[in-house]
Coordinates of C-alpha atoms in Angstrom, one line a residue:
M174 CA 11.0 -55.9 -8.6
T175 CA 12.9 -59.1 -7.6
S176 CA 15.4 -60.4 -10.0
S177 CA 16.1 -64.1 -10.7
S178 CA 19.3 -63.6 -8.6
V179 CA 17.3 -64.1 -5.4
A180 CA 16.5 -67.7 -6.0
P181 CA 17.2 -69.7 -2.8
S182 CA 20.6 -71.3 -2.3
P183 CA 20.7 -73.0 1.1
T184 CA 24.4 -73.4 1.6
G185 CA 27.7 -72.0 0.3
A186 CA 31.3 -73.1 0.7
G187 CA 31.9 -75.1 3.9
G188 CA 28.2 -75.6 4.4
A189 CA 27.6 -72.0 5.5
P190 CA 24.0 -70.8 4.8
V191 CA 23.5 -68.4 1.9
E192 CA 21.0 -65.6 1.6
R193 CA 20.4 -64.0 -1.8
A194 CA 19.1 -60.5 -2.6
D195 CA 19.1 -57.9 -5.3
V196 CA 21.3 -55.6 -3.3
I197 CA 23.4 -56.0 -0.1
V198 CA 24.0 -52.8 2.0
V199 CA 26.7 -53.1 4.6
G200 CA 26.4 -50.7 7.5
A201 CA 23.1 -49.2 8.8
G202 CA 24.3 -45.6 9.5
P203 CA 22.4 -42.8 7.8
G204 CA 23.8 -43.5 4.3
G205 CA 23.3 -47.2 4.5
S206 CA 19.8 -47.1 5.9
A207 CA 18.7 -44.4 3.5
T208 CA 20.1 -46.4 0.6
A209 CA 18.2 -49.5 1.7
A210 CA 15.0 -47.5 2.2
Y211 CA 15.2 -46.0 -1.3
L212 CA 16.1 -49.3 -2.9
A213 CA 13.2 -51.0 -1.2
D214 CA 10.9 -48.2 -2.4
H215 CA 12.1 -49.0 -5.9
G216 CA 10.9 -52.6 -5.4
L217 CA 14.2 -54.2 -4.9
D218 CA 15.0 -57.0 -2.5
V219 CA 17.5 -55.5 -0.1
V220 CA 19.5 -56.9 2.8
L221 CA 20.8 -54.3 5.3
L222 CA 23.6 -55.6 7.6
E223 CA 24.6 -53.9 10.8
K224 CA 27.3 -55.2 13.2
S225 CA 25.8 -53.5 16.3
A226 CA 22.3 -53.6 17.7
F227 CA 20.1 -50.6 17.9
P228 CA 20.1 -48.2 19.7
R229 CA 23.8 -47.7 19.4
D230 CA 26.0 -44.5 19.6
K231 CA 28.2 -42.9 17.0
I232 CA 30.6 -40.1 17.4
C233 CA 29.1 -37.0 15.8
G234 CA 28.1 -33.5 16.4
D235 CA 24.4 -34.4 15.8
G236 CA 23.7 -31.2 13.9
L237 CA 21.6 -31.3 10.8
T238 CA 21.8 -28.3 8.5
P239 CA 18.9 -27.4 6.2
R240 CA 20.6 -29.5 3.5
A241 CA 20.4 -32.6 5.7
T242 CA 16.8 -31.7 6.7
K243 CA 15.9 -31.5 3.0
E244 CA 17.2 -35.1 2.5
L245 CA 15.2 -36.4 5.5
I246 CA 12.1 -34.8 4.1
S247 CA 12.8 -36.5 0.7
L248 CA 13.3 -39.8 2.5
G249 CA 9.9 -39.4 4.2
V250 CA 11.1 -39.6 7.8
D251 CA 8.8 -38.3 10.5
T252 CA 10.8 -35.7 12.5
T253 CA 8.1 -34.6 14.8
G254 CA 9.5 -33.6 18.2
W255 CA 13.1 -33.3 17.0
Q256 CA 15.0 -30.2 18.1
R257 CA 14.8 -27.5 15.4
T258 CA 17.4 -24.8 14.9
K259 CA 17.0 -21.3 13.5
G260 CA 20.6 -20.8 12.5
L261 CA 24.2 -20.5 13.6
R262 CA 25.8 -18.3 16.3
I263 CA 29.5 -17.8 15.6
K264 CA 32.0 -16.6 18.3
G265 CA 35.5 -15.5 17.8
G266 CA 38.0 -12.6 17.9
G267 CA 35.9 -11.0 20.6
H268 CA 32.8 -10.9 18.4
T269 CA 29.5 -12.8 18.3
L270 CA 27.4 -13.0 15.2
Q271 CA 24.0 -14.7 15.0
L272 CA 22.9 -15.8 11.5
D273 CA 19.5 -17.4 10.6
W274 CA 19.5 -20.2 8.1
P275 CA 18.8 -18.7 4.6
E276 CA 15.3 -19.2 3.2
S277 CA 15.2 -20.5 -0.4
D278 CA 13.2 -22.7 -2.7
A279 CA 16.0 -25.3 -2.5
F280 CA 16.2 -25.8 1.2
P281 CA 13.9 -25.4 4.3
G282 CA 14.7 -22.5 6.6
Y283 CA 15.5 -24.6 9.6
G284 CA 17.9 -27.3 10.7
M285 CA 17.7 -29.9 13.4
V286 CA 19.7 -31.7 16.1
R287 CA 19.2 -35.4 16.8
T288 CA 21.5 -37.8 18.6
R289 CA 23.0 -40.4 16.4
A290 CA 21.6 -43.1 18.7
Q291 CA 18.2 -41.8 17.8
L292 CA 18.8 -40.8 14.2
D293 CA 20.4 -44.0 13.1
E294 CA 17.8 -46.3 14.7
T295 CA 15.0 -44.1 13.2
L296 CA 16.5 -44.5 9.7
A297 CA 17.2 -48.2 10.1
R298 CA 13.6 -48.8 11.2
H299 CA 12.4 -46.6 8.3
A300 CA 14.3 -48.9 5.9
E301 CA 12.8 -51.9 7.5
A302 CA 9.3 -50.5 7.3
K303 CA 9.9 -50.0 3.5
G304 CA 10.7 -53.6 3.1
A305 CA 14.5 -53.9 3.6
R306 CA 15.6 -57.0 5.5
L307 CA 17.6 -55.6 8.5
H308 CA 20.1 -58.0 10.2
E309 CA 21.6 -56.5 13.4
R310 CA 24.6 -58.1 15.2
T311 CA 25.9 -59.2 11.8
S312 CA 29.6 -58.3 11.2
V313 CA 30.8 -58.4 7.6
S314 CA 34.2 -59.9 7.5
T315 CA 35.2 -60.4 3.8
P316 CA 33.9 -59.7 0.3
V317 CA 32.9 -62.6 -1.9
R318 CA 34.3 -62.2 -5.5
D319 CA 33.9 -64.2 -8.6
A320 CA 36.7 -65.4 -10.9
S321 CA 36.9 -61.9 -12.6
G322 CA 37.3 -60.1 -9.3
R323 CA 33.8 -58.7 -9.2
V324 CA 32.2 -58.4 -5.8
T325 CA 29.2 -60.7 -5.7
G326 CA 28.5 -60.8 -2.0
V327 CA 29.9 -60.8 1.5
T328 CA 30.7 -63.2 4.3
A329 CA 29.5 -62.2 7.8
K330 CA 29.7 -63.5 11.4
R331 CA 26.7 -63.5 13.7
L332 CA 27.4 -61.7 17.1
D333 CA 25.8 -62.2 20.5
D334 CA 24.5 -59.5 22.7
A335 CA 28.0 -58.7 24.0
G336 CA 29.3 -58.3 20.5
R337 CA 31.2 -61.6 20.5
A338 CA 31.2 -64.0 17.5
T339 CA 28.7 -66.9 18.0
G340 CA 30.6 -69.1 15.5
E341 CA 27.8 -68.9 12.9
T342 CA 28.9 -67.6 9.5
V343 CA 26.5 -66.5 6.8
T344 CA 27.2 -65.7 3.1
Y345 CA 25.1 -63.1 1.4
R346 CA 25.0 -62.8 -2.4
A347 CA 23.7 -60.1 -4.7
P348 CA 24.6 -58.5 -8.1
V349 CA 25.3 -55.2 -6.3
V350 CA 27.0 -54.6 -2.9
I351 CA 27.0 -51.2 -1.2
A352 CA 29.6 -50.3 1.4
S353 CA 28.4 -47.8 3.9
D354 CA 30.6 -49.2 6.7
G355 CA 32.2 -46.0 7.9
V356 CA 35.6 -44.3 7.7
S357 CA 37.6 -47.4 8.1
S358 CA 35.4 -49.4 5.6
R359 CA 36.8 -52.8 5.9
L360 CA 34.9 -53.9 2.8
A361 CA 36.4 -51.1 0.6
T362 CA 39.9 -51.7 2.0
A363 CA 39.6 -55.4 1.4
V364 CA 39.1 -54.9 -2.4
G365 CA 42.0 -52.5 -2.7
R366 CA 40.5 -49.1 -2.2
P367 CA 42.7 -47.4 0.5
K368 CA 42.3 -43.9 1.8
R369 CA 43.8 -41.2 -0.4
E370 CA 46.7 -39.3 1.3
D371 CA 46.0 -36.2 -0.8
R372 CA 42.7 -35.6 0.8
V373 CA 42.0 -33.7 4.0
M374 CA 41.3 -35.7 7.2
G375 CA 39.8 -34.3 10.3
V376 CA 39.3 -35.5 13.9
A377 CA 36.5 -34.6 16.3
V378 CA 35.8 -35.3 19.9
R379 CA 32.5 -34.9 21.7
A380 CA 30.4 -35.6 24.8
Y381 CA 27.0 -34.8 26.1
Y382 CA 26.4 -32.2 28.8
T383 CA 23.3 -31.0 30.7
T384 CA 22.8 -27.2 30.8
P385 CA 20.1 -24.9 32.1
K386 CA 20.5 -22.8 28.9
R387 CA 17.9 -23.3 26.3
D388 CA 18.8 -22.4 22.7
D389 CA 17.5 -22.9 19.2
Y390 CA 20.8 -21.9 17.5
L391 CA 23.8 -24.0 16.8
E392 CA 26.8 -22.3 18.4
S393 CA 30.3 -22.5 16.9
H394 CA 33.5 -21.2 18.5
L395 CA 36.2 -20.3 16.0
E396 CA 38.7 -19.9 18.9
L397 CA 39.3 -22.4 21.6
W398 CA 40.4 -20.6 24.7
S399 CA 41.8 -22.6 27.6
R400 CA 44.2 -22.2 30.5
D401 CA 47.6 -23.7 31.1
D402 CA 48.6 -25.3 34.4
A403 CA 49.6 -21.8 35.7
G404 CA 46.2 -20.4 35.0
N405 CA 47.3 -18.3 32.0
R406 CA 44.7 -18.1 29.2
I407 CA 46.0 -19.7 26.0
L408 CA 44.6 -20.3 22.4
M409 CA 44.3 -23.9 21.4
P410 CA 44.1 -25.4 17.9
G411 CA 40.7 -26.2 16.4
Y412 CA 37.1 -25.0 16.6
G413 CA 34.4 -25.9 19.0
W414 CA 30.6 -26.4 19.0
L415 CA 27.6 -26.6 21.3
F416 CA 24.5 -28.1 19.6
P417 CA 21.3 -28.1 21.7
L418 CA 19.1 -31.2 22.1
E419 CA 15.4 -31.2 22.9
D420 CA 16.0 -33.0 26.3
G421 CA 17.9 -30.3 28.1
R422 CA 21.3 -31.5 27.0
T423 CA 23.8 -30.2 24.5
N424 CA 26.3 -32.0 22.3
V425 CA 29.6 -30.3 23.0
G426 CA 32.6 -31.0 20.9
L427 CA 35.6 -29.8 19.0
G428 CA 37.3 -30.6 15.7
T429 CA 40.5 -29.9 13.8
L430 CA 42.1 -30.8 10.5
D431 CA 45.3 -32.5 9.6
T432 CA 46.3 -29.4 7.7
T433 CA 47.4 -27.8 11.0
S434 CA 50.9 -28.5 12.4
A435 CA 49.4 -29.4 15.8
F436 CA 47.3 -32.3 14.4
Q437 CA 49.5 -35.2 15.6
K438 CA 50.8 -33.4 18.7
T439 CA 47.6 -32.6 20.6
D440 CA 45.5 -34.4 23.2
Y441 CA 42.1 -33.2 22.0
K442 CA 40.2 -34.7 24.8
D443 CA 42.3 -32.7 27.2
V444 CA 41.8 -29.5 25.0
M445 CA 38.1 -30.1 25.2
R446 CA 38.1 -30.5 29.0
R447 CA 40.0 -27.2 29.4
W448 CA 37.8 -25.4 26.9
V449 CA 34.6 -26.5 28.6
E450 CA 36.0 -25.1 31.9
D451 CA 36.6 -21.8 30.2
I452 CA 33.1 -21.4 28.8
N453 CA 31.3 -22.9 31.8
P454 CA 30.3 -19.7 33.5
E455 CA 27.9 -19.0 30.6
W456 CA 26.7 -22.5 30.0
Q457 CA 26.9 -24.2 33.4
L458 CA 27.7 -27.5 31.8
E459 CA 27.5 -30.8 33.7
H460 CA 28.9 -33.9 32.0
D461 CA 26.2 -36.5 31.4
E462 CA 28.2 -39.5 32.6
S463 CA 25.4 -41.9 31.6
A464 CA 26.0 -40.9 27.9
G465 CA 29.7 -41.9 28.1
P466 CA 33.0 -40.1 28.2
I467 CA 34.6 -37.7 25.7
R468 CA 35.1 -39.8 22.6
G469 CA 36.7 -39.2 19.3
A470 CA 36.4 -40.1 15.6
A471 CA 38.1 -39.4 12.3
L472 CA 36.4 -37.4 9.6
P473 CA 37.2 -38.5 6.0
M474 CA 36.7 -35.5 3.7
G475 CA 36.4 -34.7 0.0
F476 CA 36.0 -38.2 -1.5
N477 CA 39.1 -39.6 0.2
R478 CA 38.5 -43.1 -1.1
T479 CA 38.0 -43.8 -4.8
P480 CA 36.7 -45.1 -7.1
L481 CA 33.2 -44.7 -5.7
Y482 CA 32.1 -47.6 -7.9
A483 CA 33.9 -50.5 -9.5
D484 CA 33.5 -54.2 -9.9
G485 CA 30.1 -54.5 -8.2
L486 CA 31.0 -52.4 -5.1
L487 CA 29.5 -48.9 -4.6
L488 CA 30.6 -46.6 -1.7
V489 CA 28.2 -44.4 0.2
G490 CA 28.9 -41.9 3.0
D491 CA 32.1 -42.0 5.1
S492 CA 33.3 -45.1 3.3
G493 CA 33.8 -42.9 0.3
G494 CA 35.0 -39.8 2.2
M495 CA 31.8 -37.9 1.7
V496 CA 32.4 -35.2 4.4
N497 CA 32.4 -31.5 3.7
P498 CA 35.9 -30.0 4.2
F499 CA 34.3 -26.6 5.1
N500 CA 32.5 -27.8 8.2
G501 CA 33.0 -31.5 8.9
E502 CA 29.4 -32.3 8.1
G503 CA 28.8 -35.7 6.5
I504 CA 25.2 -36.8 7.2
D505 CA 23.6 -34.8 4.4
Y506 CA 26.1 -36.0 1.8
A507 CA 25.6 -39.6 2.9
L508 CA 21.8 -39.2 2.5
E509 CA 22.3 -37.5 -0.9
A510 CA 24.6 -40.3 -2.1
A511 CA 22.0 -42.8 -0.9
R512 CA 19.3 -41.1 -3.0
L513 CA 21.4 -40.7 -6.1
G514 CA 23.0 -44.1 -5.8
A515 CA 19.8 -46.0 -5.2
E516 CA 18.3 -44.4 -8.3
L517 CA 21.2 -45.6 -10.4
V518 CA 21.1 -49.1 -8.9
A519 CA 17.3 -49.4 -9.6
Q520 CA 17.9 -48.3 -13.2
A521 CA 20.7 -50.8 -13.5
M522 CA 18.8 -53.7 -12.1
A523 CA 16.0 -53.1 -14.7
R524 CA 18.5 -53.5 -17.6
P525 CA 18.3 -56.9 -19.4
S526 CA 22.0 -57.7 -19.7
D527 CA 25.0 -57.6 -17.4
A528 CA 26.9 -55.2 -19.7
E529 CA 24.0 -52.7 -19.7
R530 CA 23.7 -53.0 -15.9
E531 CA 27.4 -52.4 -15.5
R532 CA 27.3 -49.3 -17.7
V533 CA 24.6 -47.7 -15.6
L534 CA 26.4 -48.5 -12.3
A535 CA 29.7 -47.1 -13.7
A536 CA 28.1 -43.7 -14.0
Y537 CA 27.9 -43.3 -10.2
P538 CA 31.4 -41.7 -9.7
K539 CA 30.6 -39.1 -12.3
V540 CA 27.2 -38.4 -10.9
M541 CA 28.6 -37.8 -7.4
K542 CA 31.5 -35.7 -8.7
D543 CA 29.2 -33.6 -10.9
E544 CA 27.1 -33.0 -7.8
L545 CA 29.8 -32.4 -5.2
G546 CA 33.3 -32.6 -6.7
G547 CA 33.9 -28.9 -7.4
Y548 CA 32.4 -27.9 -4.0
F549 CA 34.6 -30.4 -2.2
T550 CA 37.7 -29.0 -4.0
L551 CA 36.8 -25.5 -2.7
G552 CA 36.5 -27.0 0.7
R553 CA 39.9 -28.6 0.5
W554 CA 41.5 -25.3 -0.5
F555 CA 39.8 -23.7 2.4
A556 CA 41.0 -26.4 4.8
H557 CA 44.6 -26.0 3.8
A558 CA 44.3 -22.2 4.2
I559 CA 43.0 -22.3 7.7
G560 CA 45.6 -24.9 8.7
N561 CA 47.8 -21.8 9.2
P562 CA 46.8 -20.4 12.6
E563 CA 47.6 -16.9 11.5
V564 CA 45.2 -17.1 8.6
M565 CA 42.5 -18.4 10.9
R566 CA 43.2 -15.6 13.4
L567 CA 43.0 -12.9 10.8
A568 CA 39.9 -14.3 9.2
T569 CA 38.1 -14.4 12.5
K570 CA 39.3 -11.0 13.6
Y571 CA 38.4 -9.1 10.4
G572 CA 35.7 -11.4 9.0
L573 CA 33.2 -11.6 11.8
P574 CA 32.5 -7.9 12.1
R575 CA 31.5 -7.7 8.5
T576 CA 27.9 -8.7 8.9
K577 CA 27.1 -8.4 5.2
L578 CA 29.9 -10.9 4.3
M579 CA 29.0 -13.5 6.9
P580 CA 25.7 -14.7 5.5
F581 CA 27.5 -15.4 2.2
L582 CA 30.2 -17.4 4.1
L583 CA 27.5 -19.3 6.0
K584 CA 25.8 -20.2 2.7
I585 CA 29.1 -21.5 1.2
M586 CA 30.3 -23.3 4.3
A587 CA 27.0 -25.1 4.8
N588 CA 26.5 -25.6 1.0
L589 CA 23.2 -23.9 1.0
A590 CA 23.4 -22.0 -2.3
D591 CA 20.2 -22.4 -4.4
P592 CA 21.4 -23.3 -7.9
T593 CA 18.2 -22.0 -9.4
S594 CA 18.3 -18.6 -7.7
K595 CA 19.3 -15.4 -9.5
G596 CA 20.7 -13.9 -6.3
A597 CA 24.3 -12.8 -6.5
S598 CA 25.6 -15.0 -3.6
D599 CA 23.9 -18.1 -4.9
R600 CA 25.2 -17.5 -8.5
L601 CA 28.7 -16.9 -7.3
I602 CA 28.9 -20.1 -5.1
T603 CA 27.3 -22.2 -7.9
T604 CA 29.8 -20.7 -10.5
L605 CA 32.8 -21.3 -8.2
S606 CA 31.8 -24.9 -7.5
R607 CA 31.3 -25.5 -11.2
L608 CA 34.7 -24.0 -12.2
A609 CA 36.7 -25.7 -9.5
P610 CA 38.4 -28.9 -10.5
S611 CA 36.4 -31.9 -9.4
A612 CA 37.6 -33.6 -6.2

C-alpha cells in the first residue's frame, strides 16, 4: 500500500529537495532495519536513513540469546554459518556452572554470536531486499514539524566517504517518523524527550581478541579479578564476558551499572586490560588490532526515554531505552519493538482518517509496556540490589553452587520464560512480571 502522502514534491524550504514516503525510519541498527523490513512487507513505502556506510562497527557484546534468535527467525533472516551457542557458562566465587539454553515452545534452544558490523549490514540489506529505500551516509539533523508540533519529516545532510557534510541537504516527509537512532537519539531529544534520570544506565567496553580456544558457550564472569601495580590480586567492579565468534576470535568485554558507587570513578578500559591479563593463561588472548582498540558505549535501560510514541514520532530500540536491566541485552528488544511497532503503523496507515490513525499509533506505548514493562521493573530492582558489592559477592558465593536454582535465574535474566508453559519456573516468572509495576 502506498498512501496519497507519497505524491512527489521536488523542493522544500530554501529549494532543498524533498522525498516523500509513508514512513521514515532514522537509524539502520537492528531495530531500525527490522522495522523498515516489516513495514515494507506490509506494503508501505519506507525510507531508511543511516548516517554511516555499511559495513560499520557498533559497540556491543554481539551475543544473541534464544529470544533474539527467535526474532531473527520471525524476520526471515538467513543465519547460515553464524556462530551458534548452546548456553551460558558462569564463573564466580570460585565456582563454574555451565547451563544450556532452556528448550521450550516459545524459544529455540540455541543462541548465536554475530559481530555488529555483520549483523547490522545483514539486516539493512534484508530491509532493502524487502523494498525499503536505504540511504546511507545520510545524517538526520532536525525534525520537521507542522504548526501543531506534530513531526511530519526530517531534514538530513548528505555525507561523503570520510563522513564530512557535502553541503547537500534533503528533506524527507511522511505521516509517521520512527527514531531508531541510538542511545543519544538526537531526533527524540530535539522534540523534547530527554533521558529519564530514574532509570538504570549501564556502560560497557569491549574489543576483539584471537584465541586458540574453541567454544560454543557464552562465558560470563561475575567477578573481575585484576592486579594492582604491586601485583596484588584485587576485585574490580562490574562483570565480564567472552563471546566466541565463528572466525577464531572472541568478543571480550565488561559492563557495569550506574547503581554502583564506582560508576563515575573507574577507568573501565584499564580494568578490562588488567582483567584480560588475569584470565590470559586459560584463553591466550591476543588483541586483534585490526578490529580497533577497546571502545565503550552507554546502555540505556528499562524504557529510559518516554513517551515511546507522541505527535508522529515513535521510538524503537536504544532511542527508547529498550535494554534489559538484568543482562544489558538490547538487540532482541529492538527487534521485538520493530515487529510490534510495524504492525501498529501498518494498521494505522490503513485507517481512513487522521484521527483514527492517531488513535492506533497512540496504543504503541501501552503495547510495549504490556509486553515488557513489568519485566523491566523487575530488572531495575535487581540492578539496584547488585549495585551493592556485598550483595553481589554473597549472591555469587552462595547462589552459583545451587545448581537447581541457577537454571531459573538464567531463565529470568535472559527473559526466556514460556508464557504458555505450565512449568513452575515459567509460571512464577510470568506472574512476577505481570504483578510488577510497569516500567
